[in-house]
Short mmCIF file of C-alpha atoms and ligand atoms in Angstrom, two decimals:
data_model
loop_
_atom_site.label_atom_id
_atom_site.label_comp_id
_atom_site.label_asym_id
_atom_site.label_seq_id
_atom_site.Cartn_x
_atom_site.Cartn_y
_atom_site.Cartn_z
CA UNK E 1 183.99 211.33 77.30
CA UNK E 2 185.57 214.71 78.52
CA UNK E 3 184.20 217.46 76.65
CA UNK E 4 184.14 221.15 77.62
CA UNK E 5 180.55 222.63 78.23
CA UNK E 6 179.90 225.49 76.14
CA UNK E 7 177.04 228.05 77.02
CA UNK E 8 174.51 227.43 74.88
CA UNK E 9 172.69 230.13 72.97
CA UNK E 10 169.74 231.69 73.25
CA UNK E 11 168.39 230.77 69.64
CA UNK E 12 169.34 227.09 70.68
CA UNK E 13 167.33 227.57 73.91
CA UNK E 14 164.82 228.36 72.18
CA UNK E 15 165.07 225.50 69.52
CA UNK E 16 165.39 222.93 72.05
CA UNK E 17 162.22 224.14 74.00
CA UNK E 18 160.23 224.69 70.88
CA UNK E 19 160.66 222.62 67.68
CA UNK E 20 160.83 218.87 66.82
CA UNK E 21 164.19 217.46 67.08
CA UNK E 22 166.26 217.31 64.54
CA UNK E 23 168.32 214.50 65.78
CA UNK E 24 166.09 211.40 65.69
CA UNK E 25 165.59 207.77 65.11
CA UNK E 26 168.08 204.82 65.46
CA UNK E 27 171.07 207.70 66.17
CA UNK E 28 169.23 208.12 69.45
CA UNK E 29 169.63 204.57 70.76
CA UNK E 30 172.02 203.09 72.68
CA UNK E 31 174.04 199.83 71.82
CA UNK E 32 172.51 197.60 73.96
CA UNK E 33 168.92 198.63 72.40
CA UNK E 34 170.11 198.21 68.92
CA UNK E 35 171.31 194.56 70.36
CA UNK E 36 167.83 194.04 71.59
CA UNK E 37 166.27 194.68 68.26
CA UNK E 38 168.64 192.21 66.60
CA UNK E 39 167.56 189.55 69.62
CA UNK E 40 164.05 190.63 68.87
CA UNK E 41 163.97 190.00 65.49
CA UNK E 42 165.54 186.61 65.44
CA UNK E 43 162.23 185.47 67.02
CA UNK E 44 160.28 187.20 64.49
CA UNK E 45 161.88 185.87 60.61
CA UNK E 46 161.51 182.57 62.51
CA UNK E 47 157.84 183.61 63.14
CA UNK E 48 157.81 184.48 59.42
CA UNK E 49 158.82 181.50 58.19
CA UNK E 50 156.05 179.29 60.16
CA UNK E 51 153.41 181.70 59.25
CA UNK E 52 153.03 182.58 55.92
CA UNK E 53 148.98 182.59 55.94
CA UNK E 54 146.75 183.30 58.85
CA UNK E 55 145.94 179.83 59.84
CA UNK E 56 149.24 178.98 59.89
CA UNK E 57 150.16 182.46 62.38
CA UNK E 58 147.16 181.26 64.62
CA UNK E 59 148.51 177.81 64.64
CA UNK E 60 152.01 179.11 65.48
CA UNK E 61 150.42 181.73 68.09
CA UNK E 62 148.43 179.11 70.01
CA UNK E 63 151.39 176.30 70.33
CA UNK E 64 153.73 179.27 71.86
CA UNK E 65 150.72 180.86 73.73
CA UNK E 66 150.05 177.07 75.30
CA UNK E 67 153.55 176.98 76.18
CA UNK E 68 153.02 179.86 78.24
CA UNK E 69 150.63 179.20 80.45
CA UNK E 70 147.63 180.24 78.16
CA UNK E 71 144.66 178.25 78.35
CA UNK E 72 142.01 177.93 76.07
CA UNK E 73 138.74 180.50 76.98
CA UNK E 74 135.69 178.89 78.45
CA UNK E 75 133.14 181.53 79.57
CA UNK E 76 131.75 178.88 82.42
CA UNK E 77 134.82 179.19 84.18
CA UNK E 78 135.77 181.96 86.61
CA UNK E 79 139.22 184.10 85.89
CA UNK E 80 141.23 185.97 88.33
CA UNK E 81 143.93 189.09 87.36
CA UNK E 82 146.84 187.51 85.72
CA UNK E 83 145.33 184.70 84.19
CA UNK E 84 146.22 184.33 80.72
CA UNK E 85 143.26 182.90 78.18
CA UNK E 86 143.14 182.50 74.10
CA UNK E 87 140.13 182.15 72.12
CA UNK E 88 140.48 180.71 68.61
CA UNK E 89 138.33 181.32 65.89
CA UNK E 90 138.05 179.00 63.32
CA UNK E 91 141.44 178.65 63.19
CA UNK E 92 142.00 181.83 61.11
CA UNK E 93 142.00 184.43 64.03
CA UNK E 94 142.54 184.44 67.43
CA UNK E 95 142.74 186.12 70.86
CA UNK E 96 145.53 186.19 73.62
CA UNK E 97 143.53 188.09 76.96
CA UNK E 98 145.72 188.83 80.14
CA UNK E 99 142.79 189.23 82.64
CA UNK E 100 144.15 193.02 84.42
CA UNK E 101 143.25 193.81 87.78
CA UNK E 102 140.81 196.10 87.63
CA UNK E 103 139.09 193.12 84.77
CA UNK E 104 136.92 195.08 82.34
CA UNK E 105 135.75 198.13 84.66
CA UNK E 106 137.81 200.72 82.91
CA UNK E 107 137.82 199.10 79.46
CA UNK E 108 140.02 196.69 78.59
CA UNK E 109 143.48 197.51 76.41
CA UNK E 110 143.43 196.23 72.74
CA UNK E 111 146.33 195.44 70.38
CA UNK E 112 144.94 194.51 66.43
CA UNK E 113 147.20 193.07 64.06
CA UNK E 114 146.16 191.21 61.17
CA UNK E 115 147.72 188.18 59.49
CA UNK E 116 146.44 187.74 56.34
CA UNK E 117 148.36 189.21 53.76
CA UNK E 118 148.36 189.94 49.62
CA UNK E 119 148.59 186.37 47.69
CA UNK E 120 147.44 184.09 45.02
CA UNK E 121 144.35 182.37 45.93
CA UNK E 122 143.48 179.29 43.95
CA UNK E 123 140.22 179.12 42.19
CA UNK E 124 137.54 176.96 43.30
CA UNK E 125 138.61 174.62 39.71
CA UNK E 126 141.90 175.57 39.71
CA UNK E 127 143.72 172.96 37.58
CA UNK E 128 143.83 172.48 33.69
CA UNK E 129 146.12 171.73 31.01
CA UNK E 130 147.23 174.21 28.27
CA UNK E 131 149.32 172.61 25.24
CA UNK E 132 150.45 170.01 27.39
CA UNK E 133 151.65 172.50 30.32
CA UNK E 134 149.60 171.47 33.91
CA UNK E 135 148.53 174.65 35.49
CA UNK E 136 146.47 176.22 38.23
CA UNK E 137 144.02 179.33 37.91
CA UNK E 138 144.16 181.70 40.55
CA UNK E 139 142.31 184.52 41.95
CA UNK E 140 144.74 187.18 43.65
CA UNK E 141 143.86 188.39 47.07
CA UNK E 142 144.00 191.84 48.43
CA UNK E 143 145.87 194.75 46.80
CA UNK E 144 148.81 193.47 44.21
CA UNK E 145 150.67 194.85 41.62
CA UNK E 146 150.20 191.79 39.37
CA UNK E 147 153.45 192.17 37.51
CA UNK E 148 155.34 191.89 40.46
CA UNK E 149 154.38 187.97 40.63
CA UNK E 150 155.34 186.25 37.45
CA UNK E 151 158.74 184.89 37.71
CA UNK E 152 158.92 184.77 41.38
CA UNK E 153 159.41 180.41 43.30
CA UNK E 154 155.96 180.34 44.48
CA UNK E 155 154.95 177.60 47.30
CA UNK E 156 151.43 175.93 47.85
CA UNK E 157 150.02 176.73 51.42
CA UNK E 158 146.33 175.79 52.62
CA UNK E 159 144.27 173.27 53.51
CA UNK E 160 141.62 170.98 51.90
CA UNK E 161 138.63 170.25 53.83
CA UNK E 162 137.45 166.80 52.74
CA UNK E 163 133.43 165.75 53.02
CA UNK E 164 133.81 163.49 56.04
CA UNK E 165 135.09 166.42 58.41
CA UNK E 166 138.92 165.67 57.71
CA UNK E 167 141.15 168.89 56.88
CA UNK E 168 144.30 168.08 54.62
CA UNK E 169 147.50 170.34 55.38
CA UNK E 170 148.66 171.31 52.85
CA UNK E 171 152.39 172.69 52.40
CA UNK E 172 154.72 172.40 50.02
CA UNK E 173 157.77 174.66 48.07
CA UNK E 174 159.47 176.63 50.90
CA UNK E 175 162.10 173.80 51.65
CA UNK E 176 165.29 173.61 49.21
CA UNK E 177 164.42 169.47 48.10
CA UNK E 178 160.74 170.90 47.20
CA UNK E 179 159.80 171.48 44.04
CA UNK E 180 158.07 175.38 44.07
CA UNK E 181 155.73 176.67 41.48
CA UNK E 182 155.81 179.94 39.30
CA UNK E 183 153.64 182.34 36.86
CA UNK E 184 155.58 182.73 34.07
CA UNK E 185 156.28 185.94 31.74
CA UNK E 186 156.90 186.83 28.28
CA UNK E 187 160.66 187.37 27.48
CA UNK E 188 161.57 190.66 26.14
CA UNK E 189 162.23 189.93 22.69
CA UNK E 190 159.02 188.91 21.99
CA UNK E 191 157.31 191.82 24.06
CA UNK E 192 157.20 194.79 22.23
CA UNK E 193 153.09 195.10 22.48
CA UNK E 194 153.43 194.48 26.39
CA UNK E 195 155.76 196.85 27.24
CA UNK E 196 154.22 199.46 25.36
CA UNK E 197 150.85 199.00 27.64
CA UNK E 198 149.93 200.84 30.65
CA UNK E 199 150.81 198.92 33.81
CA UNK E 200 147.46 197.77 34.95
CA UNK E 201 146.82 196.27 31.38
CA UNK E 202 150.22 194.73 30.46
CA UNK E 203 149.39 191.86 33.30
CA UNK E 204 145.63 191.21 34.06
CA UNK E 205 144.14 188.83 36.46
CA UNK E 206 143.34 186.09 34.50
CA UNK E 207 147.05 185.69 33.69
CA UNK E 208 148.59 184.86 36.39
CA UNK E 209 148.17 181.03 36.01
CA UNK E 210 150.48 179.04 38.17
CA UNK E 211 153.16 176.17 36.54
CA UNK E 212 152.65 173.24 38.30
CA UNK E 213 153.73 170.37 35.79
CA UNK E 214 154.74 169.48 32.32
CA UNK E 215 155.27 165.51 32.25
CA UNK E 216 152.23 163.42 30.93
CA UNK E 217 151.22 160.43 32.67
CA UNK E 218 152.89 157.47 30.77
CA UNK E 219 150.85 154.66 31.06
CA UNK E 220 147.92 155.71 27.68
CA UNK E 221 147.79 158.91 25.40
CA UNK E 222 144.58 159.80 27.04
CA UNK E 223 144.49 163.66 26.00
CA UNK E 224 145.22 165.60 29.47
CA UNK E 225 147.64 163.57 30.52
CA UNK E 226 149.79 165.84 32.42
CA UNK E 227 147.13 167.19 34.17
CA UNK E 228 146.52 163.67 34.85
CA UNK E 229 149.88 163.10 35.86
CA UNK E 230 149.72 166.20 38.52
CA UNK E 231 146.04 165.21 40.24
CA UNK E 232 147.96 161.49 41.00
CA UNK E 233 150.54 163.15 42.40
CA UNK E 234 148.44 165.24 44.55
CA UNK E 235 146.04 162.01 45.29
CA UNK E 236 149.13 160.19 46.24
CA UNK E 237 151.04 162.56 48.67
CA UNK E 238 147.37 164.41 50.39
CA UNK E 239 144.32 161.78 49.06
CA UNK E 240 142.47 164.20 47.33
CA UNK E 241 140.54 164.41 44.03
CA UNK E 242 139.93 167.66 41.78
CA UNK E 243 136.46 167.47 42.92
CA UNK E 244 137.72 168.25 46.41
CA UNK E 245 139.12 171.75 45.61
CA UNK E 246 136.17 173.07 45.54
CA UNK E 247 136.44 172.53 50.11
CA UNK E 248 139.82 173.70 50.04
CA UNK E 249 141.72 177.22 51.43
CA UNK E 250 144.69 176.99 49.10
CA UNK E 251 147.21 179.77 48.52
CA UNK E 252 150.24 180.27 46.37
CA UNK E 253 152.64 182.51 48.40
CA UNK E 254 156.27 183.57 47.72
CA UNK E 255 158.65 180.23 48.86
CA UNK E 256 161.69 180.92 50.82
CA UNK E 257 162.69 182.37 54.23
CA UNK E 258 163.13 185.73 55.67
CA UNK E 259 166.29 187.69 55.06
CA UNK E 260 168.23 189.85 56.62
CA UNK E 261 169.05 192.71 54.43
CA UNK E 262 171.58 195.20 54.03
CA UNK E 263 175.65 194.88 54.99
CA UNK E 264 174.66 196.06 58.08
CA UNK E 265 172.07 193.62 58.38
CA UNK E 266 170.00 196.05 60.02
CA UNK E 267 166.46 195.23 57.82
CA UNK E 268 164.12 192.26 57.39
CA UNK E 269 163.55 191.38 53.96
CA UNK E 270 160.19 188.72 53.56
CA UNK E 271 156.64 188.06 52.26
CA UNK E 272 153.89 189.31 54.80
CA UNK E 273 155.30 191.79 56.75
CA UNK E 274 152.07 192.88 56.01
CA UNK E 275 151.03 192.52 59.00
CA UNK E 276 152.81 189.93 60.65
CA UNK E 277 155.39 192.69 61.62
CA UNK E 278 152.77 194.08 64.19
CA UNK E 279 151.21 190.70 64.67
CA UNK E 280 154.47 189.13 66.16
CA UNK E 281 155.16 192.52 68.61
CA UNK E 282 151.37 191.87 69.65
CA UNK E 283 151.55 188.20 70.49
CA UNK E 284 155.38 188.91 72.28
CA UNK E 285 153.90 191.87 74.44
CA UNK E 286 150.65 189.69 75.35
CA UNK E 287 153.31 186.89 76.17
CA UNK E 288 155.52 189.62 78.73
CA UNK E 289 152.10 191.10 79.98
CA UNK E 290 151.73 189.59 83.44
CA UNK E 291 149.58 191.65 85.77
CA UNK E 292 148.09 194.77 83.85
CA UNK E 293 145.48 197.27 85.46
CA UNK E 294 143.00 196.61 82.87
CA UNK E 295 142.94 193.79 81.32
CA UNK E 296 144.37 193.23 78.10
CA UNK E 297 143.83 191.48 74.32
CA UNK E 298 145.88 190.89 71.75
CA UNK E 299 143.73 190.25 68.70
CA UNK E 300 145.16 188.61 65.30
CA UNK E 301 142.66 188.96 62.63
CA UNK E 302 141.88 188.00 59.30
CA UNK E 303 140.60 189.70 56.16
CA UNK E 304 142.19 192.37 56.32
CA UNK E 305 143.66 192.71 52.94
CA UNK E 306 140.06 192.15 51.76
CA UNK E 307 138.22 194.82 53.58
CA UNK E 308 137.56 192.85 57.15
CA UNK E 309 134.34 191.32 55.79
CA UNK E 310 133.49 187.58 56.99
CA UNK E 311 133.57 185.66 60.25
CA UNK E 312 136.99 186.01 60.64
CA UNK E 313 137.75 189.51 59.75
CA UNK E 314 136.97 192.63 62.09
CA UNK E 315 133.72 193.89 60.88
CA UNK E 316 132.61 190.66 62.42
CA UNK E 317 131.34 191.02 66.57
CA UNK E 318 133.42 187.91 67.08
CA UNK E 319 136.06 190.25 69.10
CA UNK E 320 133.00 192.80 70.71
CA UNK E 321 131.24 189.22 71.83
CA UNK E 322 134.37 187.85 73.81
CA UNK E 323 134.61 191.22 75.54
CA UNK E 324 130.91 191.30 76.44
CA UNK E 325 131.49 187.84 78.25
CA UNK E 326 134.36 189.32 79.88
CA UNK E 327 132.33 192.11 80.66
CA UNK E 328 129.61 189.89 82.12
CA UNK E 329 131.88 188.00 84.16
CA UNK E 330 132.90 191.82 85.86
CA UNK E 331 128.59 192.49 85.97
CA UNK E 332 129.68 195.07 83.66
CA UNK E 333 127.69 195.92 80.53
CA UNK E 334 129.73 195.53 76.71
CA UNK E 335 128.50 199.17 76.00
CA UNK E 336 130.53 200.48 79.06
CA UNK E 337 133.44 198.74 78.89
CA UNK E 338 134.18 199.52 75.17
CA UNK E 339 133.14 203.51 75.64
CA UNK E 340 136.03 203.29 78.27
CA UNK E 341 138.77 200.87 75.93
CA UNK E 342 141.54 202.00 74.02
CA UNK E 343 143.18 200.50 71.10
CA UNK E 344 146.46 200.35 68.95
CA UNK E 345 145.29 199.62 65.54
CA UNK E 346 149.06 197.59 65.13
CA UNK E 347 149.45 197.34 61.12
CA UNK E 348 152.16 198.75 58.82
CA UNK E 349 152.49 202.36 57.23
CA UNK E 350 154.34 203.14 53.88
CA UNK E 351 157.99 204.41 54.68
CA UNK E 352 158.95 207.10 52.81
CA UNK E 353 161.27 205.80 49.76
CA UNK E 354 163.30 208.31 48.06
CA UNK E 355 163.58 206.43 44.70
CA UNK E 356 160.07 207.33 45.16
CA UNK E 357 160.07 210.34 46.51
CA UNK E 358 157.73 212.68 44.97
CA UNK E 359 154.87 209.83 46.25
CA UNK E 360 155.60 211.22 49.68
CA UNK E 361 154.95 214.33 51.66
CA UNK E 362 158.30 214.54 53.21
CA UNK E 363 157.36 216.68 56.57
CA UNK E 364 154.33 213.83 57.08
CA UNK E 365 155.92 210.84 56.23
CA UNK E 366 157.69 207.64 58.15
CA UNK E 367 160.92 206.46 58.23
CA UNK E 368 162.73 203.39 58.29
CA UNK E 369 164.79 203.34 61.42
CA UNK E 370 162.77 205.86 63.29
CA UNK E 371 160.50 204.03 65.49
CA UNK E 372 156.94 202.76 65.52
CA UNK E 373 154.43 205.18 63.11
CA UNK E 374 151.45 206.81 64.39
CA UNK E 375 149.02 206.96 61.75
CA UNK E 376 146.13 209.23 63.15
CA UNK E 377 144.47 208.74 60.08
CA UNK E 378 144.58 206.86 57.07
CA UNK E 379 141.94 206.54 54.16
CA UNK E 380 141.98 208.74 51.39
CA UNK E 381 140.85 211.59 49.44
CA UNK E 382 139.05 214.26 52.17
CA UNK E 383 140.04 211.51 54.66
CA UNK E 384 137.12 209.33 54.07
CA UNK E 385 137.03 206.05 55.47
CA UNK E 386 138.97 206.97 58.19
CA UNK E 387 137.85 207.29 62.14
CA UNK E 388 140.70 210.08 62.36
CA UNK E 389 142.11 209.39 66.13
CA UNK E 390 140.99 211.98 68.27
CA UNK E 391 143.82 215.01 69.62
CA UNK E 392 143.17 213.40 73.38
CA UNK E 393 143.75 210.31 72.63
CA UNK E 394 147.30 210.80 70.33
CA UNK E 395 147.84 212.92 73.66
CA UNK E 396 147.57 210.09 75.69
CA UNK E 397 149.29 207.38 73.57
CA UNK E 398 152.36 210.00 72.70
CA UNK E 399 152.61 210.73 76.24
CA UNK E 400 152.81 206.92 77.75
CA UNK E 401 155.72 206.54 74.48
CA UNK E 402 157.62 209.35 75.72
CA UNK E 403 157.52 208.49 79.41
CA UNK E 404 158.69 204.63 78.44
CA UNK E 405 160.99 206.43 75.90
CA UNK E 406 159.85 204.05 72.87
CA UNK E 407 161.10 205.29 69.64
CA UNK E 408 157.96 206.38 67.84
CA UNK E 409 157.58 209.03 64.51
CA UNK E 410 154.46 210.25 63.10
CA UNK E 411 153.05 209.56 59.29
CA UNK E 412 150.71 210.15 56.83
CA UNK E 413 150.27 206.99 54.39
CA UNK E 414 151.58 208.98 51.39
CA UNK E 415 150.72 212.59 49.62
CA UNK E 416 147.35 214.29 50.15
CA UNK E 417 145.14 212.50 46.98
CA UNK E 418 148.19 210.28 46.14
CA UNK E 419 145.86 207.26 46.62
CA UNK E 420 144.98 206.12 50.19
CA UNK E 421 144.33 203.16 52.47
CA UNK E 422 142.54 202.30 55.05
CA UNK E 423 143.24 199.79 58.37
CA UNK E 424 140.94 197.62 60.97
CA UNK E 425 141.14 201.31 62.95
CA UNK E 426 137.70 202.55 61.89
CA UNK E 427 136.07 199.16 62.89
CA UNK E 428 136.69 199.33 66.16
CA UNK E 429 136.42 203.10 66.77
CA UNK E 430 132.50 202.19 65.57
CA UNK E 431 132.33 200.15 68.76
CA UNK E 432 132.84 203.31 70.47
CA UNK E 433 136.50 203.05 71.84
CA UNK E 434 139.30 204.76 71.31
CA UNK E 435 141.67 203.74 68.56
CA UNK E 436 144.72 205.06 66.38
CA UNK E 437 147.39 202.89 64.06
CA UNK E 438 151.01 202.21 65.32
CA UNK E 439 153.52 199.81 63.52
CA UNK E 440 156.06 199.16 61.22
CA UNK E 441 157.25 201.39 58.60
CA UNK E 442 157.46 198.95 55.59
CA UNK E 443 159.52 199.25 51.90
CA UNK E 444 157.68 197.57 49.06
CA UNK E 445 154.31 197.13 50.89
CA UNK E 446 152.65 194.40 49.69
CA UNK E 447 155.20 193.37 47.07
CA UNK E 448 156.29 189.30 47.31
CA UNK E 449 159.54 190.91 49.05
CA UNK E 450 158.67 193.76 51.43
CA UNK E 451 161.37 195.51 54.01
CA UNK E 452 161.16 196.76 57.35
CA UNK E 453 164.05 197.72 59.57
CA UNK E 454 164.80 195.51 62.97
CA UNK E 455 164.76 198.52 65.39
CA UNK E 456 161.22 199.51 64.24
CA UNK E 457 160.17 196.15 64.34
CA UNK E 458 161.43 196.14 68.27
CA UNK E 459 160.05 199.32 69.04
CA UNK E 460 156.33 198.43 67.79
CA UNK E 461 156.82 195.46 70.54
CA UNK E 462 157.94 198.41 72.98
CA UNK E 463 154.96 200.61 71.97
CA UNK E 464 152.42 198.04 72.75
CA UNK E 465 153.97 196.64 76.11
CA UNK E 466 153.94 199.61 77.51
CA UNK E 467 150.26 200.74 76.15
CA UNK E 468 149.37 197.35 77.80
CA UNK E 469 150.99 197.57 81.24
CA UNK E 470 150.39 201.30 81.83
CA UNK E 471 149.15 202.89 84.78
CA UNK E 472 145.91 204.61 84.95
CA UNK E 473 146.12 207.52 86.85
CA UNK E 474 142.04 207.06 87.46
CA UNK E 475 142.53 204.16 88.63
CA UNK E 476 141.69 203.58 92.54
CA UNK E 477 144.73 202.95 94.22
CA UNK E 478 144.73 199.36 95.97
MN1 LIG C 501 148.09 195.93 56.90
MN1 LIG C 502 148.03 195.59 53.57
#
């Protein structure tokens, strides 16, 4: 392009050397990284579609992490720089390690996702039948707005854990010859003393009771005959009884695939890009890490949604334990190596929504299309329940973003006392490392359909490659 060169001004001088630039986000990319985000992505809504709950991400993870030369962890063994280790736990979380050269003596690099998102959990006695309707009970899990579920195709993930040590897979309703489930709702006409309730009562808990049959079982007029019907269907296909849900993980989520959205195509519309929008960028940048400087983990976790209590979730030391034998293994002490670690907390932000706008700060808020978001802080009120990231360390992530020129924006999860929320973040900065949150921008957070745009998605992968494979300037020159 020939274009004269005008002088530029001195109040644009000064603009350029002082202020935040106007001219951001996707406008700033070139074609060919706007064609990588669409590659990206690809390999993400296919991720989506195999890994609706957390065991079925770790399941996914560990196949694709096998593939590439990933071996399972055995602290007996010996590692060298650039060997490439998992560690599963329980099958509801795991670990992908790149051993770095330096091995734990600086600290090691940590990416956090988690992949456990908002659903319907079955009760422990989930089945009954009401006026010949076969039905389950459910108990939601993590933070929904119920009336968003009734009237959406539901499908039944999980698995049932039988008491001879078997485990029964579970999965059915996401394919188009399945049969899906539903909650159902009351039509309009006959609403007029729901709609005039206040959201939170118009659709409690105990009403969001799945549809799972109507058609009695033929052969007597026993009474509960349909739920008869239903527990010989499930007897026939898996070989359980109704005693055995009482062993079982089972989970209505939202059936179908991932979409693209928009004419443009340029978004992802799906269930649980809460947080398997960070999770995927994790597991993809462990995958491309080959030889870091210190070594590095992607962690997927569980629990999240919940508050990170349990075995699986990141208030347990099942992460701080792995390091510690890592640590050993370097005749390094855990205490050491985590006072010198740094961490991208990798989970979603709210992006600002201008249908609901006045929910937002606009100055302090993220945008689709403009990069990863780095939270420093989330929780709420007076920022409690937040570790806050400290100014050094945003100095030091902003600066390795800007030097690998990753897209990134910075965000506030909504307007001062607007509510709040908090992330895995704080959990790990009370190991003593260094942490702050970085991912996705999401629409509809939490909602059975929730949107994120392709180029963020892409540049949350960028973010944490590059925090992964940077160069410590400490580090002793070999
Ligand atoms: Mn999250
Ligand atoms: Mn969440």
């Amino acid at each position: 392009m020939c274009e004269e060169k005008k002088e530029k001004t001195e109040t644009e001088l000064l603009k350029e050397k002082l202020l935040i630039k106007k001219e951001s986000g996707a406008k700033t990319l070139s074609e060919e990284e706007i064609r990588k985000a669409d590659e990206f992505c690809k390999g993400y809504m296919s991720f989506l579609d195999r890994a609706k709950t957390e065991r079925e991400a770790v399941a996914v993870t560990i196949a694709a992490a096998e593939a590439r030369g990933f071996t399972e962890y055995d602290p007996d063994l010996t590692y060298k720089p650039g060997d490439k280790v998992y560690v599963n736990n329980r099958g509801k979380a795991v670990m992908l390690c790149v051993m770095g050269k330096n091995g734990t003596k600086n600290g090691v690099r940590l990416g956090i996702a988690h992949i456990d998102s908002p659903r319907l959990d079955l009760k422990p006695n989930p089945l009954y039948e009401s006026n010949d309707l076969a039905m389950f009970k459910t108990h939601y899990y993590g933070g929904i707005k119920k009336y968003q579920w009734p009237t959406v195709p539901l499908a039944l993930h999980g698995v049932v854990a039988m008491k001879n040590g078997e485990v029964k897979n579970v999965y059915i309703g996401d394919d188009d010859d399945e049969p899906c489930f539903v909650v159902t709702d009351l039509l309009p006409h006959l609403a007029v003393d729901q709609m005039s309730k206040v959201m939170t009562k118009a659709f409690d808990g105990e009403m969001l009771n799945v549809l799972i049959g109507s058609r009695p079982f033929r052969k007597d007029e026993e009474s509960e005959s349909v739920k008869l019907n239903i527990m010989n269907i499930l007897y026939e296909k898996y070989g359980f009884t109704e005693e055995d849900f009482v062993s079982a993980d089972l989970t209505m989520v939202p059936a179908g695939r991932a979409r693209e959205v928009g004419f443009d195509r340029s978004m992802i519309g799906a269930y649980g890009h809460d947080d398997k929008v960070c999770a995927y960028p994790a597991v993809i940048a462990a995958f491309d890490t080959e030889l870091p400087d210190s070594t590095v983990i992607s962690v997927l976790t569980d629990r999240e949604e919940i508050g990170s209590d349990g075995a699986t979730g990141m208030k347990c030391t099942y992460m701080a334990d792995f390091i510690a034998d890592l640590a050993e293994a370097d005749g390094m002490r855990l205490r050491h190596v985590m006072a010198r670690s740094a961490c991208l907390s990798a989970d979603v932000n709210a992006a600002f929504d201008p249908t609901y706008a006045s929910a937002f700060e606009a100055n302090n808020s993220s945008y689709i299309n403009n990069g990863a978001v780095i939270t420093k802080y989330t929780g709420s009120g007076g920022k409690y329940s937040t570790s806050d990231a400290s100014a050094e360390f945003m100095a030091s992530v902003r600066s390795i973003l800007d030097e690998k020129g990753v897209l990134w924006q910075t965000g506030e999860l909504g307007k001062v006392d607007g509510g709040g929320g908090g992330t895995i973040a704080k959990f790990v900065a009370n190991l003593n490392a260094d942490v702050v949150d970085l991912g996705v921008p999401v629409l509809s957070m939490h909602a059975p359909f929730e949107v994120v745009s392709k180029i963020d998605v892409f540049e949350t992968y960028r973010a944490l490659y590059e925090f992964y494979n940077y160069s410590q300037p400490d580090d002793e020159g070999e």
